[in-house]
Amino acid sequence: MNPVPANQQQALVERLMTASGGAYSPETRRKYYITGPQWAAAYEGQALFHAPTRKPVTFEEVIAKYAEIGIGYWCTHDTDVIPSQDIGTERQDVIVDRIKKTLKQHGLKCSMVTTETFHHAVFAASPAAESPQVRAYAQGRLRNTVRIGHELEAEFAVYWPGSLGYYVQGAVEETETLQWFAEGLNAACDEDIKVAKQKGRSTLKHCMEAKPFEPQAEILLPTSDAMLAFISSGLLTHPEMVGLNPEYLHELMWGAAPRAALARALMCKKLWHFDINDGYRLKHDVDIAVGLVNPLDWLNVLVLLRSHGFNGPFNLDYKPPRTTSNWGVFAVSFPTAVDRFIALWEMAGEVLEDPIIKEATSALKAGGETVDIKDVNALVEATKELLTLHELIAHRLVQILIGLHRGRTFSV
Ligand code: 3MF
Ligand code: MG
Ligand code: MG
């Protein structure tokens, strides 16, 4: 192939994108409760060892592009759109007004707001720092975000505590810090109750998001399970207002089975919001788009969620790769992420209706012939052949995922 001149590269990418096929229409995409974060689309590719590879993008552009793609909901951190110095001022009101107008113009809704408590230097010692003034500032930020949430008619507020932890042990007393962290959440819930009443709206659903490491070496609430314990610890004044926003990759990062972690959240009725992405076990937060690494595991996750009636929000919390251009973010990265999600979600529906899986599952639950349960050998014999179905079910899931059952041939 000849070198591809710069001015022909977009056309090439577009042609190959069309040739790949399988795209859903924007109308179909909008039927799912899929949410697009401001920060994901505006990510410029910077990291500890990486300079940015893309130019800044405004919320106007992000919202317009999400609308074109068919992503029906938008969410944001306070400081993704409002400079830290402008938080809580009249300049904030002007920006929030512009956001409202832009959302309306493009027919998008704001699903969720979240407070950035990890990037700014003020949070160096966490939002639950020793300094009462820093904690008061953090509480002010949380309350302010709740007000913005109501202004933008959001349904959810998310809390990724970020820097709630430390690099060096000993200076921070964990129980005291957790108590202070709870005071922040309590302030947010109190503000919510007040504002919801004034506005005649429902209160927000406050969702905690755990990550086992990054940006601190040690994290005080590293997993969704730790957060479930925290919610029911007695430290929260409104535990019924607080649930979880698990993130797929954050669970993999500590070596969990994400599906099992989600099952535990479902059991506690605290699975309220879900950050969808992909990556590798026991590695850092690579934030790859959903389904690019573990499609089979993803299918299994969605089978569980569909079977429990959870149907969103599914939040595209990933980072378009540094090799993707500003144009590619909206031409390739977001549409393909959405389409992989929808394909997996629809497959999960097929799995739940699959006659082979259905029959195998009910046979397993029916068990074998009645035997004397004091006779352990008889018990083993009673279901010995039936248990082979576990592997057959797993095979069937792979068949549904990659279409093996369609009789694919390639070399023979
Ligand atoms: C970090 C994250 C965050 C949270 C966000 C919402 C930047 O790994 O996943 O995204 O999802 O702060 O609270
Ligand atoms: Mg996240
Ligand atoms: Mg993450």
CSV table of C-alpha atoms and ligand atoms in Angstrom, one decimal:
chain,number,residue,atom,x,y,z
A,1,MET,CA,0.0,0.0,0.0
A,2,ASN,CA,1.2,3.5,-0.8
A,3,PRO,CA,1.7,6.0,2.1
A,4,VAL,CA,-1.6,7.6,3.0
A,5,PRO,CA,-1.5,11.4,2.8
A,6,ALA,CA,-2.8,13.2,5.8
A,7,ASN,CA,-5.8,14.6,3.9
A,8,GLN,CA,-7.0,11.1,2.9
A,9,GLN,CA,-6.7,9.5,6.3
A,10,GLN,CA,-10.1,10.4,7.7
A,11,ALA,CA,-11.7,9.1,4.5
A,12,LEU,CA,-9.8,5.8,4.9
A,13,VAL,CA,-10.9,5.4,8.5
A,14,GLU,CA,-14.5,6.2,7.6
A,15,ARG,CA,-14.5,3.7,4.7
A,16,LEU,CA,-13.1,0.9,7.0
A,17,MET,CA,-15.5,1.8,9.7
A,18,THR,CA,-18.4,1.5,7.3
A,19,ALA,CA,-17.0,-1.8,5.9
A,20,SER,CA,-16.9,-3.2,9.5
A,21,GLY,CA,-20.6,-2.8,9.6
A,22,GLY,CA,-22.8,-3.6,12.5
A,23,ALA,CA,-23.5,0.0,13.6
A,24,TYR,CA,-26.8,0.8,15.3
A,25,SER,CA,-28.7,3.9,14.4
A,26,PRO,CA,-28.6,7.0,16.7
A,27,GLU,CA,-32.3,6.3,17.4
A,28,THR,CA,-31.7,2.8,18.5
A,29,ARG,CA,-28.7,3.9,20.6
A,30,ARG,CA,-30.8,6.4,22.4
A,31,LYS,CA,-33.2,3.7,23.6
A,32,TYR,CA,-30.6,2.5,26.1
A,33,TYR,CA,-29.7,4.3,29.3
A,34,ILE,CA,-26.1,4.9,28.1
A,35,THR,CA,-24.4,8.0,29.5
A,36,GLY,CA,-21.4,9.8,28.1
A,37,PRO,CA,-19.1,11.6,30.5
A,38,GLN,CA,-17.7,15.0,29.6
A,39,TRP,CA,-14.3,13.9,30.9
A,40,ALA,CA,-14.1,10.8,28.7
A,41,ALA,CA,-14.7,12.7,25.5
A,42,ALA,CA,-12.5,15.6,26.5
A,43,TYR,CA,-9.6,13.4,27.7
A,44,GLU,CA,-6.5,14.7,26.0
A,45,GLY,CA,-4.3,11.6,26.5
A,46,GLN,CA,-2.2,13.0,29.3
A,47,ALA,CA,-0.9,10.7,32.2
A,48,LEU,CA,2.0,10.4,34.5
A,49,PHE,CA,4.4,9.5,31.6
A,50,HIS,CA,2.3,10.9,28.8
A,51,ALA,CA,1.9,14.3,27.2
A,52,PRO,CA,-1.5,15.1,25.7
A,53,THR,CA,-2.1,13.9,22.1
A,54,ARG,CA,-5.4,15.7,21.6
A,55,LYS,CA,-6.7,19.3,21.8
A,56,PRO,CA,-9.1,20.5,24.4
A,57,VAL,CA,-12.8,20.0,23.7
A,58,THR,CA,-15.7,22.1,25.1
A,59,PHE,CA,-18.9,20.8,26.6
A,60,GLU,CA,-20.8,22.3,23.7
A,61,GLU,CA,-18.8,20.1,21.3
A,62,VAL,CA,-19.1,17.0,23.4
A,63,ILE,CA,-22.9,17.4,23.9
A,64,ALA,CA,-23.4,18.1,20.1
A,65,LYS,CA,-21.4,15.0,19.2
A,66,TYR,CA,-23.1,12.7,21.7
A,67,ALA,CA,-26.4,13.8,20.2
A,68,GLU,CA,-25.2,13.0,16.7
A,69,ILE,CA,-24.0,9.6,17.8
A,70,GLY,CA,-27.1,8.8,19.8
A,71,ILE,CA,-25.8,8.9,23.3
A,72,GLY,CA,-28.8,10.3,25.1
A,73,TYR,CA,-27.3,11.3,28.5
A,74,TRP,CA,-24.3,13.4,29.5
A,75,CYS,CA,-22.6,13.6,32.9
A,76,THR,CA,-19.8,15.7,34.3
A,77,HIS,CA,-17.4,16.5,37.2
A,78,ASP,CA,-17.9,20.1,38.6
A,79,THR,CA,-14.5,21.1,37.4
A,80,ASP,CA,-14.7,19.5,34.0
A,81,VAL,CA,-16.9,22.5,33.1
A,82,ILE,CA,-16.4,25.1,35.8
A,83,PRO,CA,-12.9,26.4,36.6
A,84,SER,CA,-12.0,25.7,40.3
A,85,GLN,CA,-11.9,29.5,41.0
A,86,ASP,CA,-15.4,30.0,39.6
A,87,ILE,CA,-17.1,27.2,41.7
A,88,GLY,CA,-20.0,28.7,43.6
A,89,THR,CA,-19.8,32.1,42.0
A,90,GLU,CA,-22.0,33.9,39.5
A,91,ARG,CA,-19.6,32.7,36.8
A,92,GLN,CA,-20.8,29.2,37.7
A,93,ASP,CA,-24.4,30.2,37.2
A,94,VAL,CA,-23.6,31.5,33.7
A,95,ILE,CA,-21.9,28.2,32.8
A,96,VAL,CA,-24.7,26.1,34.2
A,97,ASP,CA,-27.1,28.1,32.2
A,98,ARG,CA,-25.1,27.5,29.0
A,99,ILE,CA,-25.1,23.8,29.8
A,100,LYS,CA,-28.8,23.7,30.2
A,101,LYS,CA,-29.4,25.5,26.9
A,102,THR,CA,-26.9,23.2,25.0
A,103,LEU,CA,-28.5,20.0,26.5
A,104,LYS,CA,-32.0,21.3,25.5
A,105,GLN,CA,-30.8,22.3,22.0
A,106,HIS,CA,-29.5,18.7,21.3
A,107,GLY,CA,-32.2,16.8,23.2
A,108,LEU,CA,-29.8,15.4,25.8
A,109,LYS,CA,-30.4,14.9,29.5
A,110,CYS,CA,-27.9,15.3,32.3
A,111,SER,CA,-27.9,12.0,34.1
A,112,MET,CA,-25.3,12.5,36.8
A,113,VAL,CA,-23.0,15.0,38.4
A,114,THR,CA,-19.8,14.3,40.4
A,115,THR,CA,-17.4,16.3,42.4
A,116,GLU,CA,-13.7,16.2,41.5
A,117,THR,CA,-11.9,15.5,44.8
A,118,PHE,CA,-8.7,14.1,43.5
A,119,HIS,CA,-7.0,16.4,40.9
A,120,HIS,CA,-6.7,19.8,42.6
A,121,ALA,CA,-3.8,20.5,45.0
A,122,VAL,CA,-6.4,21.3,47.8
A,123,PHE,CA,-7.1,17.5,47.9
A,124,ALA,CA,-3.5,16.5,48.4
A,125,ALA,CA,-4.4,15.1,51.8
A,126,SER,CA,-7.8,13.8,50.5
A,127,PRO,CA,-11.2,15.4,50.8
A,128,ALA,CA,-11.3,14.1,54.4
A,129,ALA,CA,-8.0,15.8,55.3
A,130,GLU,CA,-6.9,16.6,58.9
A,131,SER,CA,-7.5,20.3,58.3
A,132,PRO,CA,-11.1,21.3,59.3
A,133,GLN,CA,-10.9,24.0,56.7
A,134,VAL,CA,-10.1,21.7,53.9
A,135,ARG,CA,-13.0,19.4,55.0
A,136,ALA,CA,-15.3,22.4,55.1
A,137,TYR,CA,-14.2,23.3,51.6
A,138,ALA,CA,-14.8,19.7,50.4
A,139,GLN,CA,-18.3,19.8,52.0
A,140,GLY,CA,-19.0,23.0,50.2
A,141,ARG,CA,-17.9,21.5,46.9
A,142,LEU,CA,-20.2,18.5,47.5
A,143,ARG,CA,-23.2,20.6,48.4
A,144,ASN,CA,-22.5,22.8,45.4
A,145,THR,CA,-22.5,19.8,43.1
A,146,VAL,CA,-25.8,18.6,44.5
A,147,ARG,CA,-27.3,22.0,43.7
A,148,ILE,CA,-25.9,21.9,40.2
A,149,GLY,CA,-27.3,18.4,39.9
A,150,HIS,CA,-30.8,19.6,40.7
A,151,GLU,CA,-30.4,22.6,38.4
A,152,LEU,CA,-29.5,20.3,35.5
A,153,GLU,CA,-32.2,17.8,36.5
A,154,ALA,CA,-29.8,15.0,37.1
A,155,GLU,CA,-30.9,11.7,38.8
A,156,PHE,CA,-27.6,10.7,40.3
A,157,ALA,CA,-24.5,12.0,42.1
A,158,VAL,CA,-21.4,9.9,42.1
A,159,TYR,CA,-18.5,9.9,44.5
A,160,TRP,CA,-15.1,8.5,43.6
A,161,PRO,CA,-13.1,9.5,46.7
A,162,GLY,CA,-9.9,9.5,44.7
A,163,SER,CA,-7.2,10.5,47.1
A,164,LEU,CA,-8.9,9.0,50.3
A,165,GLY,CA,-5.8,7.1,51.3
A,166,TYR,CA,-2.1,7.7,51.6
A,167,TYR,CA,1.4,7.0,50.3
A,168,VAL,CA,3.1,6.6,53.6
A,169,GLN,CA,1.5,4.9,56.6
A,170,GLY,CA,1.2,6.2,60.1
A,171,ALA,CA,0.3,9.9,59.8
A,172,VAL,CA,-3.4,9.2,59.0
A,173,GLU,CA,-5.7,7.4,61.4
A,174,GLU,CA,-8.0,5.4,59.3
A,175,THR,CA,-11.2,5.4,61.4
A,176,GLU,CA,-11.0,9.1,62.0
A,177,THR,CA,-10.5,9.8,58.3
A,178,LEU,CA,-13.5,7.6,57.4
A,179,GLN,CA,-15.6,9.4,60.0
A,180,TRP,CA,-14.6,12.7,58.3
A,181,PHE,CA,-15.4,11.2,54.9
A,182,ALA,CA,-18.8,10.2,56.1
A,183,GLU,CA,-19.4,13.8,57.3
A,184,GLY,CA,-18.9,14.9,53.7
A,185,LEU,CA,-21.5,12.5,52.3
A,186,ASN,CA,-23.9,13.4,55.1
A,187,ALA,CA,-23.5,17.1,54.2
A,188,ALA,CA,-24.3,16.2,50.5
A,189,CYS,CA,-27.4,14.3,51.5
A,190,ASP,CA,-28.7,17.0,53.8
A,191,GLU,CA,-28.3,19.6,51.1
A,192,ASP,CA,-30.0,17.3,48.7
A,193,ILE,CA,-33.0,16.8,51.0
A,194,LYS,CA,-33.3,20.6,51.3
A,195,VAL,CA,-32.9,21.5,47.6
A,196,ALA,CA,-35.2,18.6,46.4
A,197,LYS,CA,-37.9,19.9,48.7
A,198,GLN,CA,-37.5,23.5,47.5
A,199,LYS,CA,-37.6,22.3,43.9
A,200,GLY,CA,-40.3,19.7,44.3
A,201,ARG,CA,-38.0,17.0,42.9
A,202,SER,CA,-36.9,13.6,44.2
A,203,THR,CA,-33.6,13.5,46.0
A,204,LEU,CA,-30.6,12.3,44.0
A,205,LYS,CA,-29.3,8.8,44.2
A,206,HIS,CA,-25.8,9.1,45.8
A,207,CYS,CA,-23.5,6.5,44.4
A,208,MET,CA,-20.0,5.6,45.8
A,209,GLU,CA,-17.4,4.3,43.4
A,210,ALA,CA,-14.4,2.3,44.6
A,211,LYS,CA,-11.0,1.8,43.1
A,212,PRO,CA,-8.4,-0.4,44.7
A,213,PHE,CA,-5.3,1.7,43.9
A,214,GLU,CA,-4.5,5.0,42.1
A,215,PRO,CA,-4.1,7.8,42.8
A,216,GLN,CA,-2.9,6.8,46.3
A,217,ALA,CA,-0.7,3.9,47.2
A,218,GLU,CA,-3.2,2.7,49.8
A,219,ILE,CA,-6.9,3.4,49.6
A,220,LEU,CA,-9.2,3.4,52.6
A,221,LEU,CA,-12.3,2.2,50.7
A,222,PRO,CA,-10.7,0.1,48.0
A,223,THR,CA,-13.6,-2.1,46.8
A,224,SER,CA,-17.3,-2.0,46.3
A,225,ASP,CA,-17.6,-4.5,49.2
A,226,ALA,CA,-15.7,-2.1,51.5
A,227,MET,CA,-18.1,0.6,50.5
A,228,LEU,CA,-21.1,-1.6,51.2
A,229,ALA,CA,-19.7,-2.1,54.7
A,230,PHE,CA,-19.2,1.7,55.0
A,231,ILE,CA,-22.7,2.5,53.9
A,232,SER,CA,-24.1,0.2,56.7
A,233,SER,CA,-21.5,1.2,59.3
A,234,GLY,CA,-23.7,3.6,61.1
A,235,LEU,CA,-21.6,6.6,60.1
A,236,LEU,CA,-24.0,7.8,57.5
A,237,THR,CA,-27.1,9.7,58.5
A,238,HIS,CA,-29.0,8.7,55.4
A,239,PRO,CA,-27.7,5.3,54.3
A,240,GLU,CA,-30.9,4.8,52.3
A,241,MET,CA,-29.8,7.6,50.0
A,242,VAL,CA,-26.4,6.1,49.3
A,243,GLY,CA,-25.7,3.2,47.0
A,244,LEU,CA,-22.9,2.1,44.6
A,245,ASN,CA,-21.5,3.0,41.2
A,246,PRO,CA,-19.2,0.0,40.7
A,247,GLU,CA,-16.7,0.3,37.8
A,248,TYR,CA,-16.0,-2.9,35.8
A,249,LEU,CA,-12.3,-2.3,35.6
A,250,HIS,CA,-11.9,-1.2,39.1
A,251,GLU,CA,-13.1,-4.6,40.3
A,252,LEU,CA,-10.8,-6.4,37.9
A,253,MET,CA,-7.9,-4.3,39.2
A,254,TRP,CA,-8.0,-6.0,42.6
A,255,GLY,CA,-8.5,-9.4,41.0
A,256,ALA,CA,-12.2,-9.7,41.6
A,257,ALA,CA,-14.7,-11.4,39.3
A,258,PRO,CA,-16.7,-8.2,38.4
A,259,ARG,CA,-19.9,-10.3,38.0
A,260,ALA,CA,-19.6,-11.6,41.5
A,261,ALA,CA,-18.9,-8.1,42.9
A,262,LEU,CA,-22.0,-6.8,41.1
A,263,ALA,CA,-24.0,-9.7,42.4
A,264,ARG,CA,-23.1,-8.7,46.0
A,265,ALA,CA,-24.2,-5.1,45.3
A,266,LEU,CA,-27.5,-6.4,43.8
A,267,MET,CA,-28.0,-8.5,46.9
A,268,CYS,CA,-27.8,-5.4,49.1
A,269,LYS,CA,-30.1,-3.5,46.6
A,270,LYS,CA,-27.3,-1.0,46.1
A,271,LEU,CA,-26.4,-1.4,42.5
A,272,TRP,CA,-27.7,1.9,41.2
A,273,HIS,CA,-25.2,3.1,38.6
A,274,PHE,CA,-22.4,1.3,36.6
A,275,ASP,CA,-19.2,2.5,35.0
A,276,ILE,CA,-18.6,0.4,31.9
A,277,ASN,CA,-15.1,-0.1,30.5
A,278,ASP,CA,-12.5,-2.9,30.2
A,279,GLY,CA,-8.9,-3.7,31.0
A,280,TYR,CA,-6.6,-6.3,32.6
A,281,ARG,CA,-6.6,-8.0,36.0
A,282,LEU,CA,-4.2,-6.7,38.6
A,283,LYS,CA,-2.9,-3.9,36.4
A,284,HIS,CA,-3.4,-0.1,36.6
A,285,ASP,CA,-6.5,1.8,35.4
A,286,VAL,CA,-6.1,1.5,31.6
A,287,ASP,CA,-9.7,2.5,31.0
A,288,ILE,CA,-10.1,0.6,27.7
A,289,ALA,CA,-13.5,0.8,26.1
A,290,VAL,CA,-16.1,-1.8,27.0
A,291,GLY,CA,-15.7,-5.3,25.4
A,292,LEU,CA,-12.3,-4.8,23.8
A,293,VAL,CA,-10.5,-7.0,26.3
A,294,ASN,CA,-13.0,-9.3,28.0
A,295,PRO,CA,-16.1,-9.7,25.9
A,296,LEU,CA,-17.1,-13.1,27.3
A,297,ASP,CA,-16.8,-11.8,30.9
A,298,TRP,CA,-18.8,-8.8,29.8
A,299,LEU,CA,-21.5,-11.0,28.3
A,300,ASN,CA,-21.7,-12.8,31.6
A,301,VAL,CA,-22.0,-9.6,33.5
A,302,LEU,CA,-24.8,-8.3,31.4
A,303,VAL,CA,-26.7,-11.7,31.7
A,304,LEU,CA,-26.6,-11.2,35.4
A,305,LEU,CA,-27.8,-7.6,35.2
A,306,ARG,CA,-30.5,-8.2,32.7
A,307,SER,CA,-31.8,-11.1,34.7
A,308,HIS,CA,-32.1,-8.8,37.8
A,309,GLY,CA,-33.8,-6.0,35.9
A,310,PHE,CA,-30.9,-3.6,36.1
A,311,ASN,CA,-31.0,-1.5,32.9
A,312,GLY,CA,-28.8,1.5,33.5
A,313,PRO,CA,-27.3,4.0,33.7
A,314,PHE,CA,-24.4,2.4,31.9
A,315,ASN,CA,-21.7,5.1,32.0
A,316,LEU,CA,-19.0,5.1,29.3
A,317,ASP,CA,-16.2,5.8,31.8
A,318,TYR,CA,-13.2,5.0,29.6
A,319,LYS,CA,-10.4,6.8,27.9
A,320,PRO,CA,-10.2,6.9,24.1
A,321,PRO,CA,-6.6,5.7,23.4
A,322,ARG,CA,-3.9,8.3,22.8
A,323,THR,CA,-3.5,7.0,19.3
A,324,THR,CA,-7.1,8.1,18.4
A,325,SER,CA,-7.4,11.7,17.0
A,326,ASN,CA,-9.8,14.4,18.1
A,327,TRP,CA,-11.9,13.5,15.1
A,328,GLY,CA,-11.5,9.7,15.8
A,329,VAL,CA,-12.9,10.1,19.4
A,330,PHE,CA,-16.4,10.9,17.9
A,331,ALA,CA,-16.1,9.1,14.6
A,332,VAL,CA,-14.8,5.8,15.9
A,333,SER,CA,-14.2,5.6,19.6
A,334,PHE,CA,-17.6,6.4,21.0
A,335,PRO,CA,-19.9,4.9,18.4
A,336,THR,CA,-18.0,1.6,18.5
A,337,ALA,CA,-18.0,1.5,22.3
A,338,VAL,CA,-21.8,2.1,22.3
A,339,ASP,CA,-22.3,-0.5,19.6
A,340,ARG,CA,-20.3,-3.2,21.4
A,341,PHE,CA,-22.2,-2.5,24.5
A,342,ILE,CA,-25.6,-2.8,22.7
A,343,ALA,CA,-24.5,-6.0,20.9
A,344,LEU,CA,-23.5,-7.6,24.2
A,345,TRP,CA,-26.6,-6.4,26.0
A,346,GLU,CA,-28.8,-7.9,23.2
A,347,MET,CA,-26.8,-11.1,23.3
A,348,ALA,CA,-27.4,-11.3,27.0
A,349,GLY,CA,-31.1,-11.2,26.2
A,350,GLU,CA,-30.5,-14.1,23.8
A,351,VAL,CA,-28.7,-16.0,26.5
A,352,LEU,CA,-31.6,-15.6,28.9
A,353,GLU,CA,-34.0,-17.0,26.3
A,354,ASP,CA,-31.7,-19.7,24.9
A,355,PRO,CA,-33.6,-23.0,25.1
A,356,ILE,CA,-30.4,-25.0,25.6
A,357,ILE,CA,-29.2,-22.9,28.5
A,358,LYS,CA,-32.7,-22.7,29.9
A,359,GLU,CA,-33.1,-26.5,29.9
A,360,ALA,CA,-29.6,-27.1,31.2
A,361,THR,CA,-30.2,-24.6,34.1
A,362,SER,CA,-33.5,-26.1,35.1
A,363,ALA,CA,-32.1,-29.6,34.9
A,364,LEU,CA,-29.3,-28.6,37.3
A,365,LYS,CA,-31.8,-27.1,39.7
A,366,ALA,CA,-34.1,-30.2,39.5
A,367,GLY,CA,-31.2,-32.3,40.5
A,368,GLY,CA,-31.0,-36.2,40.4
A,369,GLU,CA,-33.2,-38.9,41.8
A,370,THR,CA,-34.1,-38.9,45.5
A,371,VAL,CA,-31.5,-40.7,47.5
A,372,ASP,CA,-30.8,-41.1,51.2
A,373,ILE,CA,-28.9,-37.9,51.9
A,374,LYS,CA,-27.0,-39.6,54.7
A,375,ASP,CA,-25.4,-41.7,51.9
A,376,VAL,CA,-22.7,-39.4,50.5
A,377,ASN,CA,-21.7,-41.7,47.7
A,378,ALA,CA,-25.3,-42.0,46.5
A,379,LEU,CA,-25.5,-38.2,46.6
A,380,VAL,CA,-22.5,-37.9,44.3
A,381,GLU,CA,-23.8,-40.6,41.9
A,382,ALA,CA,-27.2,-38.9,41.8
A,383,THR,CA,-26.0,-35.8,39.8
A,384,LYS,CA,-22.7,-37.0,38.4
A,385,GLU,CA,-23.7,-36.8,34.8
A,386,LEU,CA,-25.9,-33.7,35.2
A,387,LEU,CA,-23.0,-31.6,36.4
A,388,THR,CA,-21.3,-31.8,33.0
A,389,LEU,CA,-23.9,-29.2,32.0
A,390,HIS,CA,-21.8,-26.5,33.7
A,391,GLU,CA,-19.2,-26.8,31.0
A,392,LEU,CA,-21.9,-27.2,28.3
A,393,ILE,CA,-23.5,-23.9,29.5
A,394,ALA,CA,-20.1,-22.1,29.3
A,395,HIS,CA,-19.6,-23.5,25.8
A,396,ARG,CA,-23.0,-22.3,24.8
A,397,LEU,CA,-22.2,-18.8,26.0
A,398,VAL,CA,-19.1,-18.7,23.9
A,399,GLN,CA,-21.1,-20.0,20.9
A,400,ILE,CA,-23.6,-17.1,21.4
A,401,LEU,CA,-20.8,-14.6,21.8
A,402,ILE,CA,-18.8,-15.4,18.7
A,403,GLY,CA,-21.4,-17.1,16.5
A,404,LEU,CA,-19.6,-20.4,16.3
A,405,HIS,CA,-22.9,-22.1,16.1
A,406,ARG,CA,-23.5,-20.4,12.8
A,407,GLY,CA,-21.1,-23.0,11.2
A,408,ARG,CA,-18.3,-20.6,10.5
A,409,THR,CA,-15.4,-22.0,8.4
A,410,PHE,CA,-12.3,-20.2,7.3
A,411,SER,CA,-9.5,-22.5,6.2
A,412,VAL,CA,-11.2,-25.9,5.5
B,1,3MF,C1,-11.4,7.1,38.1
B,1,3MF,C2,-12.8,7.1,37.7
B,1,3MF,C3,-13.5,8.4,37.8
B,1,3MF,C4,-14.8,8.4,38.4
B,1,3MF,C5,-15.4,9.8,38.4
B,1,3MF,C6,-16.8,9.8,38.9
B,1,3MF,C7,-12.6,9.9,36.2
B,1,3MF,O1,-10.8,5.9,37.8
B,1,3MF,O2,-13.3,6.1,37.4
B,1,3MF,O3,-13.5,8.9,36.5
B,1,3MF,O4,-15.7,7.5,37.7
B,1,3MF,O5,-14.6,10.6,39.1
B,1,3MF,O6,-16.9,10.1,40.2
B,2,MG,MG,-15.3,5.5,37.1
B,3,MG,MG,-11.6,4.3,36.3
